[in-house]
mmCIF file of C-alpha atoms in Angstrom:
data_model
loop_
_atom_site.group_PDB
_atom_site.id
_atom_site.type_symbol
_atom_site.label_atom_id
_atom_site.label_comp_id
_atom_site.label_asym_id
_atom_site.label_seq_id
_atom_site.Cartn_x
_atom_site.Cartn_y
_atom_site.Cartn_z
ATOM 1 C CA UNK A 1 102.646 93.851 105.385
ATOM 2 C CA UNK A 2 101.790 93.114 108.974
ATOM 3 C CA UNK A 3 98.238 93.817 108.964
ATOM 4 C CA UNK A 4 95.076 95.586 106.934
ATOM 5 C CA UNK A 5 93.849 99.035 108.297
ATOM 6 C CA UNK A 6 90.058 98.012 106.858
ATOM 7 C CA UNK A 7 88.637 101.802 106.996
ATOM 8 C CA UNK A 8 85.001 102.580 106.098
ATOM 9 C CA UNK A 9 83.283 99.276 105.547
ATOM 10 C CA UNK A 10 80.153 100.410 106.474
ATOM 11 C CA UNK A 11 78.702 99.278 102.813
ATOM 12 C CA UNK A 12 79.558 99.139 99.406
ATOM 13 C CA UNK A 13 79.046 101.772 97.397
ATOM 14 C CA UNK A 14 76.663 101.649 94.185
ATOM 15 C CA UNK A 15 72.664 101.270 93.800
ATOM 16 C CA UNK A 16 73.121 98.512 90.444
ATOM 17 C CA UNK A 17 76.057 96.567 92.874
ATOM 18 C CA UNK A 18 75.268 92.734 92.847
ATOM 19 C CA UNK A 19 77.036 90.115 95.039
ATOM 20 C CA UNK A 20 78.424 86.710 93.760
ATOM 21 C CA UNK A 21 75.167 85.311 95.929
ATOM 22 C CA UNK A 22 72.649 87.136 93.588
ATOM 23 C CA UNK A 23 71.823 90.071 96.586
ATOM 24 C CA UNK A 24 71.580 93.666 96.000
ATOM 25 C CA UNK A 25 73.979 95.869 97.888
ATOM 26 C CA UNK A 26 71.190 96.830 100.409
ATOM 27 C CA UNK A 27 70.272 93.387 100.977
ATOM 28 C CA UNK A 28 73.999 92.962 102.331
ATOM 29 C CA UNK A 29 74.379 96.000 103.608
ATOM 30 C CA UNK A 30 75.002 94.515 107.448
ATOM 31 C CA UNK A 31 76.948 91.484 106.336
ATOM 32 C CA UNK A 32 79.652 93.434 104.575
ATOM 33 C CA UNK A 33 81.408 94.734 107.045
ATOM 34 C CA UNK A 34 81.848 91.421 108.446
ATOM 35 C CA UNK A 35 82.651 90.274 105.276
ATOM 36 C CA UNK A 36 85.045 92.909 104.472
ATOM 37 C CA UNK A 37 87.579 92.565 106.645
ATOM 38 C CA UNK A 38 87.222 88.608 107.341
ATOM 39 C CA UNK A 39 88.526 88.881 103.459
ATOM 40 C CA UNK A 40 91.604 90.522 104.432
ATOM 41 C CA UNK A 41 91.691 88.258 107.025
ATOM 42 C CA UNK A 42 91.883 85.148 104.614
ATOM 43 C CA UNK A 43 94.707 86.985 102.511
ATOM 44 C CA UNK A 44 96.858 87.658 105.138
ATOM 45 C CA UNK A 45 96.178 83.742 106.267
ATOM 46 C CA UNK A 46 96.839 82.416 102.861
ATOM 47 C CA UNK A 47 100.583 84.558 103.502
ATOM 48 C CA UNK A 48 101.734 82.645 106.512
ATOM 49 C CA UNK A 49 100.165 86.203 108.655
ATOM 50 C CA UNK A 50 97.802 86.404 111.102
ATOM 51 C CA UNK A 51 94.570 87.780 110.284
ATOM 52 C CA UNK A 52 95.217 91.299 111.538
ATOM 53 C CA UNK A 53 92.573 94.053 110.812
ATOM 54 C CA UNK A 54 91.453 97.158 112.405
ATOM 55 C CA UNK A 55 87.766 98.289 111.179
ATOM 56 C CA UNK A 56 85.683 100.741 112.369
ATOM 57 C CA UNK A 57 82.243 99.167 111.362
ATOM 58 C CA UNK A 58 80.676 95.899 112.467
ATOM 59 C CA UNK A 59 77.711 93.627 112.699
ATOM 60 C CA UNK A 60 76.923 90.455 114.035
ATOM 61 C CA UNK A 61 79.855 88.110 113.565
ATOM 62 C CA UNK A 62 82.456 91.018 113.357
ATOM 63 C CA UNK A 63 83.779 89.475 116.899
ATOM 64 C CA UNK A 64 85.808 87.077 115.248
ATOM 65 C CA UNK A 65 87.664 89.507 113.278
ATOM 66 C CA UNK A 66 90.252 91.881 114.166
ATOM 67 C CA UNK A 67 90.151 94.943 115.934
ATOM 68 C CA UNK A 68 88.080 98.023 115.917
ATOM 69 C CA UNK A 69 87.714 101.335 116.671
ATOM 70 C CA UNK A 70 85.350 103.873 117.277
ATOM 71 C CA UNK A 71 85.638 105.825 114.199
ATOM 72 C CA UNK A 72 85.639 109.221 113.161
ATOM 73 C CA UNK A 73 84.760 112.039 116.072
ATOM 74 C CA UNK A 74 85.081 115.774 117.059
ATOM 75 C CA UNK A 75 87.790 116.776 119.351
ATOM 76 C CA UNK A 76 84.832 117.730 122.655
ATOM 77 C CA UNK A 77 84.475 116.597 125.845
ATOM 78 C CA UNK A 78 81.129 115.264 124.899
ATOM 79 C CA UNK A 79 82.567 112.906 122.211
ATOM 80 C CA UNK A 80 84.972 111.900 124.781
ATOM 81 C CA UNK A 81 82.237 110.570 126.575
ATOM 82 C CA UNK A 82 80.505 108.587 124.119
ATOM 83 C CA UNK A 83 83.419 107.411 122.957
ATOM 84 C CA UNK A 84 84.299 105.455 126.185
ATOM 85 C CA UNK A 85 80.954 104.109 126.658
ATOM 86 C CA UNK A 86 81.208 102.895 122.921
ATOM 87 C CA UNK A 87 83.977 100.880 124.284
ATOM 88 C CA UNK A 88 82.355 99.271 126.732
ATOM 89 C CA UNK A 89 79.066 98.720 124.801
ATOM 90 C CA UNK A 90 81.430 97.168 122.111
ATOM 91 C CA UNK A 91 83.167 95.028 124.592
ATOM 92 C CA UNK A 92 80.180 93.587 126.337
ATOM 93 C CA UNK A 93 79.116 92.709 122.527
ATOM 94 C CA UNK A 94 82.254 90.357 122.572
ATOM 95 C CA UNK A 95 84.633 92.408 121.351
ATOM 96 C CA UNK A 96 88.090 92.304 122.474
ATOM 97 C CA UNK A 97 90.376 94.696 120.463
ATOM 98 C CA UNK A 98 89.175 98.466 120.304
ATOM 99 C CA UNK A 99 90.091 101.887 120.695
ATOM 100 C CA UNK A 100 89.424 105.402 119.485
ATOM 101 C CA UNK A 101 90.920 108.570 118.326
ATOM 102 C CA UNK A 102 92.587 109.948 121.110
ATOM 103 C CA UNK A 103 90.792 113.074 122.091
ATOM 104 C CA UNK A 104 89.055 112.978 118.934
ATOM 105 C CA UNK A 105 89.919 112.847 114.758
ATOM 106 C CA UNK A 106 88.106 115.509 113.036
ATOM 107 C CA UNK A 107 87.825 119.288 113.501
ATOM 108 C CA UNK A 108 89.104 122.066 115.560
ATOM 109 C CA UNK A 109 92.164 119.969 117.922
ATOM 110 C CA UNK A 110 91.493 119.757 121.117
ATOM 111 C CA UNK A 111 92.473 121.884 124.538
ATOM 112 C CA UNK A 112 95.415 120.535 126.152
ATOM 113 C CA UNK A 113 93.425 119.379 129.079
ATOM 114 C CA UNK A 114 90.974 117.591 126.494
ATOM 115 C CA UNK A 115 93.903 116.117 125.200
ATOM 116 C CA UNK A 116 95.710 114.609 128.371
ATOM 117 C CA UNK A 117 92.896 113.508 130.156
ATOM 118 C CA UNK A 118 92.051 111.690 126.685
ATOM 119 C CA UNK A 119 95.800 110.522 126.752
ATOM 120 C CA UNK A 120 95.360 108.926 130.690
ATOM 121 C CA UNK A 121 92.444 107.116 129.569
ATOM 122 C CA UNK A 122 93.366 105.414 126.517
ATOM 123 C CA UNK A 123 96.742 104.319 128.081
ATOM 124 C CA UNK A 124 93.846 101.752 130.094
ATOM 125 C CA UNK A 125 92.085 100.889 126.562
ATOM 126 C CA UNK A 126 93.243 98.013 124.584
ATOM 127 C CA UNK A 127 94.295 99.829 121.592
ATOM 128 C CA UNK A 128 96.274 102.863 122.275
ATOM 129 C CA UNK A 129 96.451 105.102 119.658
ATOM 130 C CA UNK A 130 96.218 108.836 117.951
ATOM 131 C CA UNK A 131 94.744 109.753 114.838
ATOM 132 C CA UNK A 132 93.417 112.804 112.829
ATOM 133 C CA UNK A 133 92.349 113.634 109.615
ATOM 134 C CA UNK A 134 93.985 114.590 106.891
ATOM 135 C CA UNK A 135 95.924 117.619 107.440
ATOM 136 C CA UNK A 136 99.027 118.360 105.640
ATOM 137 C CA UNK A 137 97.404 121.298 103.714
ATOM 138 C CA UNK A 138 96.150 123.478 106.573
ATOM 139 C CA UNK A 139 97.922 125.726 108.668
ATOM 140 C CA UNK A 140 98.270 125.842 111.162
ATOM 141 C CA UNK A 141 98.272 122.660 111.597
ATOM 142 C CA UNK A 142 95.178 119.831 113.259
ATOM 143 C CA UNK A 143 97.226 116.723 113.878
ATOM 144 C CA UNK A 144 96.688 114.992 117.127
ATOM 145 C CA UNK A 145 100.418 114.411 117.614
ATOM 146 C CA UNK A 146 101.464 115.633 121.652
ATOM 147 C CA UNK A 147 104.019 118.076 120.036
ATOM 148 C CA UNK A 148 101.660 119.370 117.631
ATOM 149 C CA UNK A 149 99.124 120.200 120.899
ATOM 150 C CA UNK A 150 101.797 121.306 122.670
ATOM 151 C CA UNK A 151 102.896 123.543 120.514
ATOM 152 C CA UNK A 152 99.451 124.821 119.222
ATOM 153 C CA UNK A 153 98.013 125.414 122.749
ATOM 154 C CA UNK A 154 101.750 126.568 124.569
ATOM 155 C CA UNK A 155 100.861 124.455 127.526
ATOM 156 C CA UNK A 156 103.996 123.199 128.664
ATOM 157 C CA UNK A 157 102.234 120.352 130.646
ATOM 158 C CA UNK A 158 100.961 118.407 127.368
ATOM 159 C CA UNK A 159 104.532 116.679 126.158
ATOM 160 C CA UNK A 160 105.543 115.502 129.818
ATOM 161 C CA UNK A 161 102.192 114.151 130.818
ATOM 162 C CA UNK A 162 101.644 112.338 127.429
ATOM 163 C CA UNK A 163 105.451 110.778 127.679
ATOM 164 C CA UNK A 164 104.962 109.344 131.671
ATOM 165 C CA UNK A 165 101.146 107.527 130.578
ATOM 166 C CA UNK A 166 102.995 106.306 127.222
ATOM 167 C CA UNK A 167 105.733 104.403 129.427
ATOM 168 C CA UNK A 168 102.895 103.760 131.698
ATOM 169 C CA UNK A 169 101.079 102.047 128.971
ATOM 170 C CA UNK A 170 104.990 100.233 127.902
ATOM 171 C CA UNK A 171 105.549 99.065 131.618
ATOM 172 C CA UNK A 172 101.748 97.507 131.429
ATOM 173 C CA UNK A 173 102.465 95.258 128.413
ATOM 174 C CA UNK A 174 102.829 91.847 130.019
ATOM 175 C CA UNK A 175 99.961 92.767 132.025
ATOM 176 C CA UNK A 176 97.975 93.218 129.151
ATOM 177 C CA UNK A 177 99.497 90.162 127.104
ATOM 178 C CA UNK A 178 98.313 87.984 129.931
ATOM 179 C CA UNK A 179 95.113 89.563 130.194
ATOM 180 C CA UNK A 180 94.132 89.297 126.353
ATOM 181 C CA UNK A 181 95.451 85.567 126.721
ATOM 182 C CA UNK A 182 92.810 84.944 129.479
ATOM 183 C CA UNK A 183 90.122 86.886 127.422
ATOM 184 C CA UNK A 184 90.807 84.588 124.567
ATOM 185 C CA UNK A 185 90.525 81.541 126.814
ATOM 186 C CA UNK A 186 87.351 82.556 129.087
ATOM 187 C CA UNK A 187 85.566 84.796 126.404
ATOM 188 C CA UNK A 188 85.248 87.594 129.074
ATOM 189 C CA UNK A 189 86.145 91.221 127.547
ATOM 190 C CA UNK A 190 90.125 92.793 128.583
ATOM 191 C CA UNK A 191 88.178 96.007 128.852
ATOM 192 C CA UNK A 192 84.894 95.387 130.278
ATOM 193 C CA UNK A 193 81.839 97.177 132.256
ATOM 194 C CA UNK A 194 81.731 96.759 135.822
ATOM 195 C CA UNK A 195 78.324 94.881 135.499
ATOM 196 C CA UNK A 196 80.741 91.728 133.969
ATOM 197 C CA UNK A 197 82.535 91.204 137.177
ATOM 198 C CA UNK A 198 79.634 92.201 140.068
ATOM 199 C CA UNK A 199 76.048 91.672 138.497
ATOM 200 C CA UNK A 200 74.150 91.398 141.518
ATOM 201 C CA UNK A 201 75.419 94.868 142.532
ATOM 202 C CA UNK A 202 72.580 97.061 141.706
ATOM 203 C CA UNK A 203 74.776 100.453 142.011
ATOM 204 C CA UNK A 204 77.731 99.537 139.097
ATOM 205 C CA UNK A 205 74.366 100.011 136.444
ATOM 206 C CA UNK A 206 74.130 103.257 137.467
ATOM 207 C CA UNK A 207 77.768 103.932 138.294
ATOM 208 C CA UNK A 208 79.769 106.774 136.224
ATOM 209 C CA UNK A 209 82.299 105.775 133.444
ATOM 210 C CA UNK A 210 84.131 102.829 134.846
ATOM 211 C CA UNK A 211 86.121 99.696 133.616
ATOM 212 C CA UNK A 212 88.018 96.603 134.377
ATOM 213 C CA UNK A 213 91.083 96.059 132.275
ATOM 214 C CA UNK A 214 91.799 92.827 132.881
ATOM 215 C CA UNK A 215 91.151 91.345 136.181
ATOM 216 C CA UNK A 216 93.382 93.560 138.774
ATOM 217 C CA UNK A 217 92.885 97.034 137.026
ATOM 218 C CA UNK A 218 89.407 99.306 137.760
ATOM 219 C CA UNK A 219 90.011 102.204 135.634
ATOM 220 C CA UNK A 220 87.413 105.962 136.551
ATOM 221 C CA UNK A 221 88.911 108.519 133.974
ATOM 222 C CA UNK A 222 88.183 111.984 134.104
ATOM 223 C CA UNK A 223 85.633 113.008 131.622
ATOM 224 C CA UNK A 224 84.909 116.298 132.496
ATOM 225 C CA UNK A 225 86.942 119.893 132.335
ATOM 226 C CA UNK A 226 88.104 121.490 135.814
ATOM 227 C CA UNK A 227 87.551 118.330 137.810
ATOM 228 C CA UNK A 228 90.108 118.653 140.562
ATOM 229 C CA UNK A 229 88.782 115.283 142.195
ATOM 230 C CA UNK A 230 86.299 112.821 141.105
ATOM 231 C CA UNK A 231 83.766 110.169 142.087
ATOM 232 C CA UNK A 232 84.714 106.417 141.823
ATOM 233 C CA UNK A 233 82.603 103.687 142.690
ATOM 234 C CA UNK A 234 84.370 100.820 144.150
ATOM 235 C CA UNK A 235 82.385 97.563 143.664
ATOM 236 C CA UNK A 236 82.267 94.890 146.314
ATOM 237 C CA UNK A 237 86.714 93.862 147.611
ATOM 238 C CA UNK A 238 89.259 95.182 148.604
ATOM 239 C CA UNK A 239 90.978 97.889 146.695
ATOM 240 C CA UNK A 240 94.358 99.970 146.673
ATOM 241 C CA UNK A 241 94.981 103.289 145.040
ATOM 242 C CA UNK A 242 97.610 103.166 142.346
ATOM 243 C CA UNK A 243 98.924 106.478 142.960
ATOM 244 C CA UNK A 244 99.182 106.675 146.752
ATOM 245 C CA UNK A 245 99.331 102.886 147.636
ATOM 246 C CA UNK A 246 96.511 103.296 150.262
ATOM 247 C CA UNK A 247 93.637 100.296 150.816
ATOM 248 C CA UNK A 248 89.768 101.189 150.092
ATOM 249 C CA UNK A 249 87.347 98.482 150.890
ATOM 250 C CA UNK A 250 84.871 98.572 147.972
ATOM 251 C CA UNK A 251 80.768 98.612 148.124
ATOM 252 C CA UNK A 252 81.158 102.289 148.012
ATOM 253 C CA UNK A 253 81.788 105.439 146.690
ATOM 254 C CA UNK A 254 85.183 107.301 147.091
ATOM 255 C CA UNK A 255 86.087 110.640 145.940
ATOM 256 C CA UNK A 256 89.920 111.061 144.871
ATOM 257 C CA UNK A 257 91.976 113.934 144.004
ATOM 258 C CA UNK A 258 92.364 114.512 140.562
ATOM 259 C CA UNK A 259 95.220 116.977 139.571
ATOM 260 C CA UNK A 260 95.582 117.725 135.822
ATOM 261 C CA UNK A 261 98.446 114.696 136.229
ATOM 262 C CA UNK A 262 96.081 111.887 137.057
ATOM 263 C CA UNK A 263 93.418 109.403 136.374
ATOM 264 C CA UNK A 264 91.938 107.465 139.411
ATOM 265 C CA UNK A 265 93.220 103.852 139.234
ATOM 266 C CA UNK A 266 92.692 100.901 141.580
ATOM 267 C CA UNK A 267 94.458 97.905 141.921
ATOM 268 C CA UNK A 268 92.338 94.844 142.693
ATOM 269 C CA UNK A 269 93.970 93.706 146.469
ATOM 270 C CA UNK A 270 95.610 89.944 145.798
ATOM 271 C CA UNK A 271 96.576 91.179 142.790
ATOM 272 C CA UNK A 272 100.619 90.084 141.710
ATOM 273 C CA UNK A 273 102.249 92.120 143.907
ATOM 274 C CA UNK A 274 104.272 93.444 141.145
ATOM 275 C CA UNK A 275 101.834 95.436 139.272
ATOM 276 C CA UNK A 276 100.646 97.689 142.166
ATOM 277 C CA UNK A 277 104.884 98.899 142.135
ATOM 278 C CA UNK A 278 104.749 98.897 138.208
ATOM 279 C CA UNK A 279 101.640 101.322 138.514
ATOM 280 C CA UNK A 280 103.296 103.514 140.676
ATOM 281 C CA UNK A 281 107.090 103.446 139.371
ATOM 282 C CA UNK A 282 105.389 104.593 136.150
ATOM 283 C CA UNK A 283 103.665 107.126 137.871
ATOM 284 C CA UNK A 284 106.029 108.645 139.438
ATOM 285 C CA UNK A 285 108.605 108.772 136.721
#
């Protein structure tokens, strides 16, 4: 055992519960689920492991333990939404691990364009990952699995899509191993709001749904249905488009196409030189 998927957490359970300390269970209730998995954490320390956990409920002090993720959601658009600016609120409140339920957990699945734009966008998360609820006794069946929405919607577009973003996400690895190693070091989050990198720039607080991943990568995903382009605000630099190679200079807006295919993505200009052709050798695959 690798690691300790810490689910729930949010409390303990039981109105007559007392802690070792003498508290009542609602007296803890916000300490426990830093507590909770930090105890896993010590367990998998005292077995020569490191303290891997994944938790979906936090509190001041969580930051120094694990990952997270955003919990349990519908499969909608307006989840979706939240869900990415939960990522960002959790990242600018120092954490460094999360992700979410691609294209949500719970429910009705999701449309196949729900699904792959949810797919492009978590492939610039740092935890990459699908999920549902428990499902093996309905039919048809709700798992998130790409060849369970492929075959449940009969759009032939979901299982290609889904495979060139998850060799996408493969060819970004050392990107992102060097970019968690620098988060460590500097304390600034891998995925993090715009604000981070340009404070004095009034615009990026009012900006849509935008991200660094590191320090080369400004990710604008597409969070709405039937969006055949889509507004990107480019903060102060200059810029090049990972898809077509060509240079923006930032302190503006930019609309870009956005076929069912693709997710706006800039490279930061001065970047390695590398990543711009790993971008779009992955892309093009």
């Amino acid at each position: 055992i690798d690691g300790f998927k810490t689910d729930g957490g949010e409390h303990a359970w039981g109105s007559e519960l007392v802690y070792l300390d003498g508290r009542r269970g609602d007296e803890k209730n916000n300490t426990f689920p830093v507590a909770y998995p930090a105890a896993y954490g010590k367990l998998l320390t005292s077995a020569g492991k490191s303290p891997v956990t994944f938790s979906r409920a936090g509190f001041t002090g969580s930051q120094a333990h694990g990952a997270f993720w955003a919990g349990d959601e519908n499969s909608t658009w307006e989840a979706f939404r939240w869900s990415m600016n939960a990522g960002l609120t959790a990242a600018a409140s120092g954490i460094l691990y999360w992700g979410w339920d691609i294209a949500g957990f719970s429910g009705e699945i999701p449309s196949a364009e729900l699904y792959i734009r949810a797919m492009q966008a978590s492939a610039f998360v740092p935890i990459m990952q699908y999920h549902s609820e428990f499902n093996h006794h309905r039919t048809p069946s709700r798992d998130r699995t790409p060849w369970n929405i492929a075959e449940r919607t009969g759009d032939d577009r979901v299982l290609p899509i889904t495979r060139r973003f998850v060799h996408l996400r493969e060819a970004l690895v050392p990107y992102l191993e060097q970019a968690a190693r620098d988060a460590i070091r500097t304390d600034r989050p891998l995925m993090r709001p715009l604000f981070f990198d340009w404070p004095g720039d009034q615009r990026v607080w009012s900006a849509p749904t935008q991200w660094m991943l590191g320090d080369d990568l400004l990710i604008a995903p597409v969070l709405e249905p039937d969006a055949s382009e889509w507004s990107v605000y480019l903060p102060k630099g200059d810029w090049i488009d990972a898809w077509t190679g060509g240079a923006q200079t930032g302190g503006r807006d930019v609309t870009v196409a956005t076929p069912i295919d693709r997710i706006p993505v800039f490279v930061r200009a001065g970047a390695d030189a590398g990543l711009a052709g790993i971008l779009r050798g992955a892309l093009e695959d």
